[in-house]
PDB file of C-alpha atoms in Angstrom:
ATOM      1  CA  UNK L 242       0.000   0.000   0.000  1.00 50.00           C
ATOM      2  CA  UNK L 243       1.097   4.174  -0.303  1.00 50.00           C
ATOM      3  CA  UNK L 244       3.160   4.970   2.027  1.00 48.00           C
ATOM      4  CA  UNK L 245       0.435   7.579   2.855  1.00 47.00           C
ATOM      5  CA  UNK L 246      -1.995   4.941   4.149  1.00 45.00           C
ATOM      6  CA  UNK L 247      -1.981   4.109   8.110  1.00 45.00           C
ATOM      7  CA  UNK L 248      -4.437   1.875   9.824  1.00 46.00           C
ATOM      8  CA  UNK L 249      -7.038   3.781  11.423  1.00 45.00           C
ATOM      9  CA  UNK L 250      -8.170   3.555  15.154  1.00 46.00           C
ATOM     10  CA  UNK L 251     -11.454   2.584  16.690  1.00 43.00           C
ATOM     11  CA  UNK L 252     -12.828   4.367  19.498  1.00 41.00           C
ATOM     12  CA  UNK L 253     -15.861   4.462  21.768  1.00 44.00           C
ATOM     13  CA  UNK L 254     -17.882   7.528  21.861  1.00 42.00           C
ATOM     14  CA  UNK L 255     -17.303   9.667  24.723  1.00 43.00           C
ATOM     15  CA  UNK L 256     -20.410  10.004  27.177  1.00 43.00           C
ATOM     16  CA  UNK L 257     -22.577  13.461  27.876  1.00 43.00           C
ATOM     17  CA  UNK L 258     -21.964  14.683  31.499  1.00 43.00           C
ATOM     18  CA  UNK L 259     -24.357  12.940  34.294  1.00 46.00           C
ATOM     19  CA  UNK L 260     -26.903  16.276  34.295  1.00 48.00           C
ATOM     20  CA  UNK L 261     -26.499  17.431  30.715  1.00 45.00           C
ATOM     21  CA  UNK L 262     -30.423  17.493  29.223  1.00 45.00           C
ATOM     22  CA  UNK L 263     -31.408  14.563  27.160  1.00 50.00           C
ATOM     23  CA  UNK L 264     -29.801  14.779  23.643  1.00 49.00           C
ATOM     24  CA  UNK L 265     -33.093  15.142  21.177  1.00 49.00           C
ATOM     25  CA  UNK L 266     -33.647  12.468  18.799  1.00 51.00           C
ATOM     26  CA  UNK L 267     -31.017  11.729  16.371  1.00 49.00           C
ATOM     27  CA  UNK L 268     -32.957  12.304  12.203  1.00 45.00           C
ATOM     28  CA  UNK L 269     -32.562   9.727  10.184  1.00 49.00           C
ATOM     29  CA  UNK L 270     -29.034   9.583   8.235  1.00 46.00           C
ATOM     30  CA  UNK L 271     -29.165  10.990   5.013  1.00 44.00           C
ATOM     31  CA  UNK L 272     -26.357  11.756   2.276  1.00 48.00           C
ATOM     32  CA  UNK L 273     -24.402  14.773   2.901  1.00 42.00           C
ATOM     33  CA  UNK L 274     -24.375  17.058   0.295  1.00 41.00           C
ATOM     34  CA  UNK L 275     -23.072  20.677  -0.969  1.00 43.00           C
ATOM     35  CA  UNK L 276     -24.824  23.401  -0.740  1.00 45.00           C
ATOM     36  CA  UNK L 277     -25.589  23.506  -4.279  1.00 51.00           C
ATOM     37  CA  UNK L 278     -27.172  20.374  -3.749  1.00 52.00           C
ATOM     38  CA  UNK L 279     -24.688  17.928  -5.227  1.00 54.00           C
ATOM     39  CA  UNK L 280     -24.153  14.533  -3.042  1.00 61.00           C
ATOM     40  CA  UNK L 281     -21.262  14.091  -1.177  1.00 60.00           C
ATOM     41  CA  UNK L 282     -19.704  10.544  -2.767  1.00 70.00           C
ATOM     42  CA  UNK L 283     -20.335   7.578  -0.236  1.00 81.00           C
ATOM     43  CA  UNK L 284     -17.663   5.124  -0.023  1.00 82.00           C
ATOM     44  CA  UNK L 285     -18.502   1.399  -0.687  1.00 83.00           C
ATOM     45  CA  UNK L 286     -16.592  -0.301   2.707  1.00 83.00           C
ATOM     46  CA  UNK L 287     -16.851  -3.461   0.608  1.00 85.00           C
ATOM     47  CA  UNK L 288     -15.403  -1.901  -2.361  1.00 86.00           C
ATOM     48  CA  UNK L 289     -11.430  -2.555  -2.055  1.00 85.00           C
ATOM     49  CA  UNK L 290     -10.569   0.897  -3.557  1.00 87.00           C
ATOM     50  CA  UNK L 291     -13.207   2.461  -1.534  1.00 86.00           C
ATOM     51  CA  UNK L 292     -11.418   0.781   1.663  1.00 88.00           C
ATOM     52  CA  UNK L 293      -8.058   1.826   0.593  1.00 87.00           C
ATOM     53  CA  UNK L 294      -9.782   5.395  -0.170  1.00 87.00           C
ATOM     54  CA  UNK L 295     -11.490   5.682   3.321  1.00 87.00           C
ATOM     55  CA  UNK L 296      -7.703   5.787   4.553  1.00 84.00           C
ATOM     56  CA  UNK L 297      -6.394   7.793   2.816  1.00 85.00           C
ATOM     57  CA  UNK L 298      -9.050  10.553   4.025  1.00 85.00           C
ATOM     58  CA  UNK L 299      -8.719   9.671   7.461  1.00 81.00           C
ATOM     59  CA  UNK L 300      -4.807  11.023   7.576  1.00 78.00           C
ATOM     60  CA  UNK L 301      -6.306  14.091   5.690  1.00 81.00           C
ATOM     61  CA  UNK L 302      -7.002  16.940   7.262  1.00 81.00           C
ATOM     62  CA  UNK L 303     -10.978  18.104   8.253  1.00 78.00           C
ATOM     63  CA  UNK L 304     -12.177  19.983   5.381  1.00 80.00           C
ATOM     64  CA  UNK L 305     -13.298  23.209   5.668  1.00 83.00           C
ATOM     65  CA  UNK L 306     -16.704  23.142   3.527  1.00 88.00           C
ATOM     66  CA  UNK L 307     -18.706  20.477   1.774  1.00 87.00           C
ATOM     67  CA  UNK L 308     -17.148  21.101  -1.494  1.00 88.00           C
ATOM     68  CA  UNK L 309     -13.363  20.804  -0.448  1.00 88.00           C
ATOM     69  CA  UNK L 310     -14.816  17.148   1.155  1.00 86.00           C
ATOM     70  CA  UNK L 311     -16.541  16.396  -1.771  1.00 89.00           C
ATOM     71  CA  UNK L 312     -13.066  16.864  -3.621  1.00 90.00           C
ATOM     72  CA  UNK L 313     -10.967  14.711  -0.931  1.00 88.00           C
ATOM     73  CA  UNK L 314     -13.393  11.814  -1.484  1.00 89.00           C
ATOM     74  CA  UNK L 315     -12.726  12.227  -5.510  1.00 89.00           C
ATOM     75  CA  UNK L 316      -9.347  12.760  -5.117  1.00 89.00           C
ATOM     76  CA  UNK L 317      -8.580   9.617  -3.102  1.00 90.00           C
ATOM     77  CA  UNK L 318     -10.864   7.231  -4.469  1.00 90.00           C
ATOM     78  CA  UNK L 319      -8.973   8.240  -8.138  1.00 91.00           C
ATOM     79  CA  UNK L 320      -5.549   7.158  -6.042  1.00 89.00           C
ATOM     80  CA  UNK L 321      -7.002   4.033  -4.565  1.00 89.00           C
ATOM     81  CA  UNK L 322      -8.491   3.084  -7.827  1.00 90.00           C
ATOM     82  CA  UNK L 323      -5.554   3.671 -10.273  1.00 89.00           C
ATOM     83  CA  UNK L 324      -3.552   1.576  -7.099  1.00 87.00           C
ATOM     84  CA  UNK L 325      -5.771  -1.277  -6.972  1.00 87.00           C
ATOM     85  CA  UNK L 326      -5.423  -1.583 -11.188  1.00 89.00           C
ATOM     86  CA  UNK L 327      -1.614  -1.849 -10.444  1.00 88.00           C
ATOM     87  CA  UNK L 328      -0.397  -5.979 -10.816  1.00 89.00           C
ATOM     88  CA  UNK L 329       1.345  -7.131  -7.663  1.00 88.00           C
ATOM     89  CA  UNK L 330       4.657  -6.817  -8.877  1.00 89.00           C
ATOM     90  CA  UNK L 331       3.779  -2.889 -10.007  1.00 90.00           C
ATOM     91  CA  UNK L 332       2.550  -2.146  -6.275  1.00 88.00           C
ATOM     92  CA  UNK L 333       5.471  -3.815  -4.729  1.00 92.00           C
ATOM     93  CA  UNK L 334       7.590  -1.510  -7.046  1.00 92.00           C
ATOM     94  CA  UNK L 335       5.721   1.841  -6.551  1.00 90.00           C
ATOM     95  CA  UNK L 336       5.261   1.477  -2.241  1.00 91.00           C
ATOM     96  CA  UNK L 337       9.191   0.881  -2.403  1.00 94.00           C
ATOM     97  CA  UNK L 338      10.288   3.680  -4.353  1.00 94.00           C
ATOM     98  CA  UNK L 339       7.582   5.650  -2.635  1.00 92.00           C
ATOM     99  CA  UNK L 340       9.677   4.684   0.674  1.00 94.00           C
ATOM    100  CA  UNK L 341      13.108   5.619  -0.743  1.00 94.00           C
ATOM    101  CA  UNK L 342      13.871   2.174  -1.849  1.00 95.00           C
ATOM    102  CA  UNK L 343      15.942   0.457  -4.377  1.00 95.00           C
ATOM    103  CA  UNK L 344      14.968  -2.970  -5.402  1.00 94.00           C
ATOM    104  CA  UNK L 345      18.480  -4.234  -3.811  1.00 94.00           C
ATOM    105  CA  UNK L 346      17.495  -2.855  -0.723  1.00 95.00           C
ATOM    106  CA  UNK L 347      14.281  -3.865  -0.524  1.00 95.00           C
ATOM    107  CA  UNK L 348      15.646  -7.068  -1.018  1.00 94.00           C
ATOM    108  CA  UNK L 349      18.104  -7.127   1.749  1.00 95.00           C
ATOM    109  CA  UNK L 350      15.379  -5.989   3.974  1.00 96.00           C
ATOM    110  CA  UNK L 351      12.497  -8.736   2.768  1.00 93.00           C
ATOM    111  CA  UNK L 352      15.578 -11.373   2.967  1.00 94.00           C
ATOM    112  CA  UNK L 353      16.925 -10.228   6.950  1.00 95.00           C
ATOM    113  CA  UNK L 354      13.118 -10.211   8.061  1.00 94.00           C
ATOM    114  CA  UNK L 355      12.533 -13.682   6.183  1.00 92.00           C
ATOM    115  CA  UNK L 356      15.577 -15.408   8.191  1.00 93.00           C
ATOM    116  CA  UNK L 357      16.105 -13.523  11.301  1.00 93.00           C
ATOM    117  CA  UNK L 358      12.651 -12.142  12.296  1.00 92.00           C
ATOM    118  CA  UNK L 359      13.864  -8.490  12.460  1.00 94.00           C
ATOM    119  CA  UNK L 360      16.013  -6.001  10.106  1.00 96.00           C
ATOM    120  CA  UNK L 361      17.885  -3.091  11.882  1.00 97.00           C
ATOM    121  CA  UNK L 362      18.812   0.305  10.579  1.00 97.00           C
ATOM    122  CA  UNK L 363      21.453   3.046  12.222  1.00 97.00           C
ATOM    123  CA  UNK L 364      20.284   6.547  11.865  1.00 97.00           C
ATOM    124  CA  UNK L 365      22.626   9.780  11.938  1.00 96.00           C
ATOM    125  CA  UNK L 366      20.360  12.789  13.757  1.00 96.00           C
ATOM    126  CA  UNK L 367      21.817  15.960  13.976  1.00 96.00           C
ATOM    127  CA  UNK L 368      24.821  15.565  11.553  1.00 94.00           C
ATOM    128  CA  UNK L 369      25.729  12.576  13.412  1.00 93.00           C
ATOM    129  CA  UNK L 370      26.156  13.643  16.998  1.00 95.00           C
ATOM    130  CA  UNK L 371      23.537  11.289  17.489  1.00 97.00           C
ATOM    131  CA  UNK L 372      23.477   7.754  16.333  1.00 97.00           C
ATOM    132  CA  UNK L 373      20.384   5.460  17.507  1.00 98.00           C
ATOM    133  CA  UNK L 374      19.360   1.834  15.985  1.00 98.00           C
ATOM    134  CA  UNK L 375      16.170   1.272  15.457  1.00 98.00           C
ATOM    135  CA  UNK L 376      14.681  -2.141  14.899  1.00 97.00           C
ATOM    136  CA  UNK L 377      11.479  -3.824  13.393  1.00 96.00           C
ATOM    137  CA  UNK L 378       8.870  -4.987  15.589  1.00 95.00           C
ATOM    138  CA  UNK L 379       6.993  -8.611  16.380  1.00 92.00           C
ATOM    139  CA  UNK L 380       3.193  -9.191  16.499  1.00 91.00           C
ATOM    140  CA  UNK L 381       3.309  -8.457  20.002  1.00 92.00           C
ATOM    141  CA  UNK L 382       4.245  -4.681  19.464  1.00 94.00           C
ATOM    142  CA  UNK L 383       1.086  -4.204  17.796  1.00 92.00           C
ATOM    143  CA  UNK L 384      -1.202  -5.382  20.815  1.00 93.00           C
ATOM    144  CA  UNK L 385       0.464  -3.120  23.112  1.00 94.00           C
ATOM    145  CA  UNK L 386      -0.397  -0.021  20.356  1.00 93.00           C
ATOM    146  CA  UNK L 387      -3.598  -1.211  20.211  1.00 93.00           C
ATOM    147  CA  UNK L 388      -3.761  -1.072  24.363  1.00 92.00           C
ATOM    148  CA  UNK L 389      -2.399   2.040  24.318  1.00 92.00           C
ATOM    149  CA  UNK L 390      -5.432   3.610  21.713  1.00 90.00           C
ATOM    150  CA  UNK L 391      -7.568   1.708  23.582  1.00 90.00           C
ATOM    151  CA  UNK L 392      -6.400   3.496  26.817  1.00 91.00           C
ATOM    152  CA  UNK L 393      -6.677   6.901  24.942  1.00 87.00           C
ATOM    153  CA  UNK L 394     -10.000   6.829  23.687  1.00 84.00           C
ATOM    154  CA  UNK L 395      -9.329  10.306  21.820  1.00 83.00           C
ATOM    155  CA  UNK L 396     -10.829  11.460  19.075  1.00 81.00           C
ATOM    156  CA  UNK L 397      -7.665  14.460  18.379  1.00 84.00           C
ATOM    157  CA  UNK L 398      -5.625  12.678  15.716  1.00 82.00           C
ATOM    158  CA  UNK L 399      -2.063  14.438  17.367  1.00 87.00           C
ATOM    159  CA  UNK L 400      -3.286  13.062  20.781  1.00 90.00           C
ATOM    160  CA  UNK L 401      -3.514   9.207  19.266  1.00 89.00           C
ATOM    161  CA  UNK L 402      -0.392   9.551  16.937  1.00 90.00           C
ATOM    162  CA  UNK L 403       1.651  10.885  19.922  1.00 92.00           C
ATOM    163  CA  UNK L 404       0.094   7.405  21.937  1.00 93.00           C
ATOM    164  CA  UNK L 405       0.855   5.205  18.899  1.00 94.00           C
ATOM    165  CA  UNK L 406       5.079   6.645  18.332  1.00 95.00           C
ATOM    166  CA  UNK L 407       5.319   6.427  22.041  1.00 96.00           C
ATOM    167  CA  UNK L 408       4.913   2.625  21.909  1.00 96.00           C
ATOM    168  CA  UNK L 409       6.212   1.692  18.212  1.00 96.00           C
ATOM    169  CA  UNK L 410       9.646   3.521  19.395  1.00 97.00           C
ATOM    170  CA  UNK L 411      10.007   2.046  22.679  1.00 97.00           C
ATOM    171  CA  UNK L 412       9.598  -1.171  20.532  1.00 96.00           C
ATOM    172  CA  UNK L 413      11.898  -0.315  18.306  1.00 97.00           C
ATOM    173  CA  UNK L 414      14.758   1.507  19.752  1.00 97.00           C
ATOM    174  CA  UNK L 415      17.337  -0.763  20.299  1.00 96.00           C
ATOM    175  CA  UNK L 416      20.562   1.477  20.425  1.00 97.00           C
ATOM    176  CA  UNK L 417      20.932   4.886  21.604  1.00 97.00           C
ATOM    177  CA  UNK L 418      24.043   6.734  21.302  1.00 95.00           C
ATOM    178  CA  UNK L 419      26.462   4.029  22.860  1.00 94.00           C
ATOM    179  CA  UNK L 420      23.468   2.748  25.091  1.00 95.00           C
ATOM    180  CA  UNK L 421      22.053  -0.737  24.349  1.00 96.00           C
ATOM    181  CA  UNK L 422      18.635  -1.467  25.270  1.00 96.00           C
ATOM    182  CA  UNK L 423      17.407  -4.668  26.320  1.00 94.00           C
ATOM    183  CA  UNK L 424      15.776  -7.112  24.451  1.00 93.00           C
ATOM    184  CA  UNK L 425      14.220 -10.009  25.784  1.00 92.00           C
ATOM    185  CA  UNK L 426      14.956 -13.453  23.814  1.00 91.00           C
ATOM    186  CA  UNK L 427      11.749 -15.119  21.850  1.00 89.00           C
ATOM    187  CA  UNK L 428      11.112 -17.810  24.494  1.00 91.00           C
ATOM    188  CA  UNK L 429      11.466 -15.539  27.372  1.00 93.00           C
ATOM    189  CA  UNK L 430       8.305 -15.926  29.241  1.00 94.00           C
ATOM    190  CA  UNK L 431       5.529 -12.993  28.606  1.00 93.00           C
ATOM    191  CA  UNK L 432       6.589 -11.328  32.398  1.00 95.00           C
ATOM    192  CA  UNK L 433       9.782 -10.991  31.152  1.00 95.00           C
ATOM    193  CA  UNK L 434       8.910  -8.947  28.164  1.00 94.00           C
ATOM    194  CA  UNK L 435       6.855  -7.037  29.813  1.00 94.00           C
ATOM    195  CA  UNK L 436       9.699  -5.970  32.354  1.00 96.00           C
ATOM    196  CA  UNK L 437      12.059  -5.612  29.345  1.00 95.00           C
ATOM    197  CA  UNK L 438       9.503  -3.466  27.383  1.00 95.00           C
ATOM    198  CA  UNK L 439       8.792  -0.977  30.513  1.00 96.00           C
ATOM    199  CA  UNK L 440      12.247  -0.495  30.647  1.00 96.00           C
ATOM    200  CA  UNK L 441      12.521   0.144  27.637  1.00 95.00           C
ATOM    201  CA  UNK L 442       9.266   2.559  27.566  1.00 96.00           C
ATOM    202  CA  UNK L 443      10.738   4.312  30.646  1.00 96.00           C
ATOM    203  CA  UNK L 444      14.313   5.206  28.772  1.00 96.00           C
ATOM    204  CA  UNK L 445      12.337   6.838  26.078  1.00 96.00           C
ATOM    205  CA  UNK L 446       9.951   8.777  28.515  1.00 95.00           C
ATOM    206  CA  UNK L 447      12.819   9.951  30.996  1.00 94.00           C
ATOM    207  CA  UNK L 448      15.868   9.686  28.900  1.00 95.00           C
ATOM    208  CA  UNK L 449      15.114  11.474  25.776  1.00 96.00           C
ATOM    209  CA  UNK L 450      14.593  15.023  25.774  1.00 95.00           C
ATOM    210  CA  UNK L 451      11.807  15.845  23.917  1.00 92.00           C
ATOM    211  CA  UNK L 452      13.052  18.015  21.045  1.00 92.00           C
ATOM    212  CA  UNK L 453      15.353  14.827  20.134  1.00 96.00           C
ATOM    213  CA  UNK L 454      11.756  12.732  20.855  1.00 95.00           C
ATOM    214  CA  UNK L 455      10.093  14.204  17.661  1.00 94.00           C
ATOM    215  CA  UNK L 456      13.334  13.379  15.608  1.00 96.00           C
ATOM    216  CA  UNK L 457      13.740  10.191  16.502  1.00 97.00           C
ATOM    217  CA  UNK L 458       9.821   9.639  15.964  1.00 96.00           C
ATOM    218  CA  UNK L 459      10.472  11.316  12.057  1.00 96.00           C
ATOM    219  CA  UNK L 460      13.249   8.755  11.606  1.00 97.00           C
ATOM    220  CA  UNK L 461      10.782   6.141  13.441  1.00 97.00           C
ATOM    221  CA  UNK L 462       8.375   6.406  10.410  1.00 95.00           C
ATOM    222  CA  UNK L 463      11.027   6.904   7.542  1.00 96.00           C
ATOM    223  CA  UNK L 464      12.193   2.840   8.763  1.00 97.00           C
ATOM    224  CA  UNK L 465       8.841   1.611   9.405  1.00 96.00           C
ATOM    225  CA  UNK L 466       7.785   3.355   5.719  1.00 95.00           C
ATOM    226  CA  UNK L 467      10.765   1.197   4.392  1.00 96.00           C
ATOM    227  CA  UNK L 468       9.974  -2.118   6.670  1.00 96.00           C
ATOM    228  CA  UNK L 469       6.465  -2.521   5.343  1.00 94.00           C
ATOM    229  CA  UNK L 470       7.364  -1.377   1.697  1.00 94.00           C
ATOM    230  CA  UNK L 471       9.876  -3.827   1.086  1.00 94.00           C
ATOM    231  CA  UNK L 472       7.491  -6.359   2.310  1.00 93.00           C
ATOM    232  CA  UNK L 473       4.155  -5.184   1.508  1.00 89.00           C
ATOM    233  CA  UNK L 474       1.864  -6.749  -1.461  1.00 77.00           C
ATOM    234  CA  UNK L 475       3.542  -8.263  -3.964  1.00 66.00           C
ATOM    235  CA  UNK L 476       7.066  -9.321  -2.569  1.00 69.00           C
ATOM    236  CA  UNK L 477       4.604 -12.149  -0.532  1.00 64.00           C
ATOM    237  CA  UNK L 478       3.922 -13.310  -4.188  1.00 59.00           C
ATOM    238  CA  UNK L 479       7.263 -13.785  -5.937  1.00 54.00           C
ATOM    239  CA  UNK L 480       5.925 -11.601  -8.886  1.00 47.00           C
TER     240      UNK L 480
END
């Protein structure tokens, strides 16, 4: 997929104050429109293109009138549907070049995941005065995000992002400056990962000041743009 597209997050409506007046009843949904009276396109969610299209406007910004939204909807669902056209091989080729990616490298990335679970990358911040490691992440990164956006409940996008980098890098970071973080082995048992990741989560919180926090989460998102390129649709296939 673009490296544009993030998953979305799910979150329960927040609840009106204990004496707030009944909320009236809700009317009956109907298409939103402009005010010229032109429909605002609906988006299929079992349409592919439309799904691909729905997240693409989620990492947009609000619009500011009915028209501009109108032109989002067009605008993405003309991306997601010239993507979705694309063979395998022609996505594979586009999301890695889109990430900064030659095929080599893609390669060497796809091939160090395939055999030892994980790929690692150095990054130079600052003009190299500050050199940090960062590494891909198991399946059992993305149930603590998913805990974490659960614990949020936020409906501010900045708020949620913020939640989401704060786990993914204290997942990730592996190496900072001539610090090694711990990393628990595979069969450790699941206590001792959870020790190893709050110690981990603590470095970043207390450690890190947080100007050098929002580079390392911009180099955060350049690896995991390249991590999921390199091995997103179409390198699964062999072409």
């Amino acid at each position: 997929m673009p490296d544009d597209i993030r998953r979305p997050g799910v979150y329960a409506a927040k609840t009106s104050a204990p004496n707030a007046s009944p909320a009236p009843p809700s009317a009956q949904p109907q298409p939103s429109s402009t005010p010229q009276g032109v429909p605002a396109p609906v988006l299929n969610p079992n349409d592919p293109a439309d799904q691909i299209a729905r997240q693409m406007l989620d990492e947009m910004p609000e619009a500011a009138t009915p028209e501009e939204r109108v032109k989002q909807v067009q605008e993405a669902r003309a991306k997601a549907q010239e993507y979705v056209s694309l063979t395998p091989a022609e996505r594979w080729l586009r999301n890695i070049k889109n990430a900064g990616l030659k095929e080599s490298a893609a390669n060497e990335i796809l091939d160090s995941v395939l055999e030892r679970g994980y790929w690692e990358k150095e990054y130079d911040l600052y003009n190299g005065r500050l050199k940090v490691t960062l590494r891909s992440r198991d399946a059992a990164a993305n149930q603590r995000v998913a805990n974490a956006l659960d614990d949020v409940r936020s409906y501010d996008q900045l708020v949620v992002n913020q939640a989401r980098l704060r786990i993914q890098l204290a997942c990730s970071l592996v190496r900072y400056r001539d610090k090694s973080l711990p990393i628990a082995d595979v069969d450790a048992t699941p206590v001792q990962h959870d020790r190893v990741f709050s110690e981990r989560l603590a470095f970043c919180d207390r450690s890190i000041a947080a100007p050098v926090l929002d580079a390392l989460y911009r180099a955060l998102i350049d690896f995991d743009a390249k991590t999921y390129a390199a091995l997103s649709e179409g390198a699964s296939s062999g072409f």
